[in-house]
Coordinates of C-alpha atoms in Angstrom, one line a residue:
Chain A
E1 CA -30.9 -25.4 -50.8
A2 CA -34.5 -26.1 -50.9
G3 CA -35.5 -26.6 -46.9
V4 CA -37.0 -29.0 -44.4
A5 CA -40.9 -29.1 -45.6
Q6 CA -43.8 -30.3 -43.8
S7 CA -47.5 -30.3 -43.2
P8 CA -50.0 -29.8 -43.1
R9 CA -49.5 -26.6 -41.7
Y10 CA -52.6 -26.7 -39.4
K11 CA -54.8 -29.4 -38.2
I12 CA -57.4 -29.3 -36.2
I13 CA -59.0 -32.7 -34.6
E14 CA -61.2 -33.9 -32.6
K15 CA -59.9 -36.2 -28.7
R16 CA -59.7 -39.7 -30.0
Q17 CA -59.3 -39.5 -33.6
S18 CA -55.6 -40.0 -35.4
V19 CA -54.1 -37.4 -37.5
A20 CA -50.5 -38.3 -39.7
F21 CA -47.6 -35.7 -39.6
W22 CA -45.0 -35.1 -43.5
C23 CA -41.6 -34.1 -43.6
N24 CA -38.6 -34.2 -46.3
P25 CA -35.6 -33.3 -45.2
I26 CA -33.0 -31.5 -46.5
S27 CA -31.5 -33.7 -50.0
G28 CA -28.9 -35.3 -48.1
H29 CA -29.5 -35.5 -44.4
A30 CA -29.1 -38.2 -43.6
T31 CA -30.7 -37.3 -39.8
L32 CA -34.0 -36.7 -38.4
Y33 CA -35.7 -35.3 -35.9
W34 CA -38.9 -35.1 -34.9
Y35 CA -40.1 -32.6 -31.7
Q36 CA -43.0 -31.2 -30.0
Q37 CA -43.1 -27.6 -28.8
I38 CA -46.3 -26.9 -26.2
L39 CA -47.3 -23.5 -26.3
G40 CA -44.1 -21.8 -24.5
Q41 CA -42.5 -24.6 -23.3
G42 CA -38.7 -25.4 -25.4
P43 CA -38.5 -28.2 -28.0
K44 CA -39.2 -31.7 -26.8
L45 CA -37.6 -34.4 -28.8
L46 CA -40.0 -37.3 -29.7
I47 CA -37.9 -39.3 -32.0
Q48 CA -34.6 -38.9 -33.8
F49 CA -33.6 -41.5 -37.1
Q50 CA -30.2 -42.2 -38.5
N51 CA -31.3 -42.9 -42.3
N52 CA -34.0 -45.2 -41.5
G53 CA -32.7 -46.6 -38.1
V54 CA -34.1 -45.0 -34.6
V55 CA -31.9 -44.0 -33.1
D56 CA -33.6 -42.5 -30.6
D57 CA -37.0 -42.7 -28.8
S58 CA -37.0 -42.7 -25.2
Q59 CA -39.7 -40.0 -24.7
L60 CA -42.0 -40.8 -27.6
P61 CA -46.2 -41.4 -25.7
K62 CA -45.6 -45.3 -28.3
D63 CA -48.9 -45.7 -27.2
R64 CA -50.2 -43.5 -29.6
F65 CA -47.0 -42.3 -31.4
S66 CA -45.4 -43.8 -33.9
A67 CA -43.1 -42.7 -36.4
E68 CA -41.1 -44.1 -39.5
R69 CA -38.9 -43.3 -42.2
L70 CA -39.0 -45.8 -44.4
K71 CA -36.5 -45.3 -47.3
G72 CA -34.4 -43.4 -45.2
V73 CA -35.2 -39.7 -46.8
D74 CA -39.1 -38.7 -46.0
S75 CA -41.3 -39.6 -42.1
T76 CA -44.0 -39.4 -41.7
L77 CA -45.7 -39.6 -37.8
K78 CA -49.5 -40.1 -36.3
I79 CA -51.4 -40.1 -33.4
Q80 CA -53.6 -42.6 -32.7
P81 CA -56.7 -41.9 -30.9
A82 CA -55.1 -38.1 -29.6
K83 CA -55.4 -36.4 -26.1
L84 CA -56.4 -32.7 -25.4
E85 CA -52.4 -32.8 -24.3
D86 CA -51.1 -33.6 -27.6
S87 CA -52.0 -30.0 -29.5
A88 CA -48.7 -28.8 -30.3
V89 CA -46.6 -27.6 -33.2
Y90 CA -45.0 -31.0 -34.3
L91 CA -41.4 -29.3 -35.6
C92 CA -38.6 -32.3 -38.2
A93 CA -35.2 -31.4 -38.3
S94 CA -32.5 -32.5 -40.4
R95 CA -29.0 -32.3 -39.3
R96 CA -26.3 -33.2 -42.3
S97 CA -24.0 -36.2 -41.1
G98 CA -21.2 -34.7 -39.1
T99 CA -22.4 -31.0 -38.2
G100 CA -23.8 -29.9 -35.0
E101 CA -26.7 -27.3 -36.6
L102 CA -29.8 -28.7 -36.4
F103 CA -32.7 -27.8 -39.5
F104 CA -35.8 -27.0 -38.6
G105 CA -39.2 -26.8 -40.9
E106 CA -42.4 -24.8 -40.2
G107 CA -44.4 -27.1 -38.0
S108 CA -47.0 -28.5 -38.7
R109 CA -49.8 -26.9 -35.4
L110 CA -52.2 -29.7 -34.2
T111 CA -55.3 -28.5 -32.5
V112 CA -56.9 -31.2 -30.3
L113 CA -61.0 -30.4 -29.0
Chain B
G1 CA -28.8 -35.4 -23.3
Q2 CA -28.0 -33.2 -20.2
Q3 CA -31.5 -30.4 -18.5
V4 CA -30.2 -26.8 -19.5
M5 CA -31.9 -25.0 -17.0
Q6 CA -32.3 -21.3 -18.4
I7 CA -33.2 -17.6 -16.5
P8 CA -34.8 -15.1 -17.1
Q9 CA -37.6 -16.6 -18.1
Y10 CA -39.5 -13.8 -19.9
Q11 CA -36.4 -10.2 -21.1
H12 CA -38.7 -7.0 -21.5
V13 CA -36.4 -4.0 -22.6
Q14 CA -36.2 -0.9 -24.5
E15 CA -35.0 -1.0 -27.5
G16 CA -31.3 0.1 -27.5
E17 CA -30.8 -1.3 -24.5
D18 CA -28.8 -4.7 -23.7
F19 CA -30.2 -8.4 -22.6
T20 CA -28.1 -11.3 -21.2
T21 CA -29.7 -14.9 -21.6
Y22 CA -28.4 -17.9 -19.2
C23 CA -28.3 -21.8 -19.3
N24 CA -27.1 -23.6 -16.9
S25 CA -26.1 -26.7 -16.0
S26 CA -26.0 -29.5 -12.6
T27 CA -23.5 -30.9 -15.1
T28 CA -20.6 -30.8 -17.3
L29 CA -22.2 -30.0 -21.6
S30 CA -19.9 -31.3 -24.1
N31 CA -21.0 -28.6 -26.3
I32 CA -24.6 -26.8 -26.7
Q33 CA -26.0 -24.7 -29.7
W34 CA -28.0 -21.2 -28.8
Y35 CA -31.1 -21.5 -31.6
K36 CA -33.5 -18.3 -32.1
Q37 CA -37.2 -18.5 -32.9
R38 CA -39.5 -15.5 -34.0
P39 CA -43.0 -15.5 -33.1
G40 CA -44.8 -17.6 -35.2
G41 CA -41.6 -18.9 -36.4
H42 CA -39.7 -22.3 -36.3
P43 CA -35.6 -22.2 -34.2
V44 CA -33.3 -21.3 -36.4
F45 CA -29.6 -22.2 -36.1
L46 CA -27.3 -18.6 -34.0
I47 CA -24.6 -21.3 -32.7
Q48 CA -22.2 -23.4 -31.3
L49 CA -19.9 -23.7 -28.5
V50 CA -17.1 -26.8 -28.4
K51 CA -14.4 -25.7 -26.1
S52 CA -14.6 -24.4 -22.6
G53 CA -14.2 -21.0 -21.9
E54 CA -14.5 -20.0 -25.6
V55 CA -16.4 -16.6 -26.6
K56 CA -17.9 -15.5 -31.0
K57 CA -19.6 -12.8 -32.1
Q58 CA -21.5 -12.3 -34.7
K59 CA -22.0 -8.9 -34.5
R60 CA -23.8 -7.3 -32.1
L61 CA -24.8 -10.9 -30.0
T62 CA -22.2 -12.5 -27.9
F63 CA -22.3 -16.3 -27.0
Q64 CA -20.3 -17.9 -24.1
F65 CA -19.7 -21.4 -23.0
G66 CA -18.4 -21.2 -18.7
E67 CA -14.6 -23.3 -18.4
A68 CA -16.7 -25.7 -16.3
K69 CA -18.1 -25.3 -19.4
K70 CA -21.0 -26.5 -16.9
N71 CA -23.5 -22.4 -17.8
S72 CA -23.0 -19.9 -21.6
S73 CA -24.5 -17.3 -21.6
L74 CA -25.8 -14.8 -25.4
H75 CA -26.2 -11.1 -24.6
I76 CA -27.4 -9.1 -27.9
T77 CA -25.3 -5.6 -27.4
A78 CA -28.2 -2.2 -28.1
T79 CA -31.6 -4.4 -29.3
Q80 CA -33.4 -4.0 -31.8
T81 CA -37.2 -4.5 -32.0
T82 CA -35.3 -7.4 -34.4
D83 CA -34.7 -9.3 -31.6
V84 CA -37.9 -9.8 -30.5
G85 CA -38.0 -13.8 -29.9
T86 CA -37.6 -16.8 -28.3
Y87 CA -33.3 -17.7 -27.2
F88 CA -32.2 -21.4 -26.5
C89 CA -30.4 -23.0 -25.7
A90 CA -29.7 -27.0 -25.8
D91 CA -26.9 -29.5 -25.2
A92 CA -26.0 -31.0 -27.9
G93 CA -25.4 -33.9 -26.5
G94 CA -21.3 -34.9 -26.9
T95 CA -19.1 -34.9 -30.1
S96 CA -21.6 -37.6 -32.0
Y97 CA -23.9 -35.3 -32.3
G98 CA -27.3 -37.6 -30.7
K99 CA -29.8 -35.7 -28.9
L100 CA -30.0 -32.2 -28.7
T101 CA -32.3 -31.3 -25.6
F102 CA -33.7 -27.6 -25.6
G103 CA -33.8 -25.0 -22.4
Q104 CA -37.4 -24.0 -22.2
G105 CA -35.9 -20.9 -23.3
T106 CA -35.9 -16.9 -22.7
I107 CA -38.6 -15.4 -24.5
L108 CA -37.7 -11.2 -24.9
T109 CA -39.5 -8.3 -26.1
V110 CA -38.2 -5.4 -27.3
H111 CA -40.0 -1.9 -26.8
P112 CA -39.9 0.9 -29.4

């Protein structure tokens, strides 16, 4: 079974630029999550999708972050404009309905200069 | 999800020593999960605890869920260098398996 795929693995941008991250969850997993992990901290949930609907985006900074999962499969997370404090690893995870385990991708490491 | 606090933040042990990390909540947890993240890696699921007082074992790892479901612990017996990493507990937010809220993690270093 293929795991959660994320790209790009690394991205360096200057503040005020934009960036987009892509995630393809494990096939058949209805729930998809985007987490932000700042160095030395635990992952923080940004947004949770159930199929193509948003379940929880209470911690998503909506003035600059957006995410979509139009067809209920892969997802894109965008940051525009980026700030220095957005430097972090952006982790995508997916979960099969009826189970608790989250499967994480390798993450996309963002550095904002 | 509820806020979970983990202690200690760091733990350095000699290979062969035991290690324990604790996860505490001020309110009752529905269920709790544990994850391990190797340096430079991504979190990997270890286990989920659901029942009050539950104890589960995976080889040298023992997981406990408190009787009041407000705390949990992970104990590693006779640590090995392969145990190095950050161990996170996460509040799984109820049987609907919604939002997963992570603690800040315990960083384990094992000296050979």
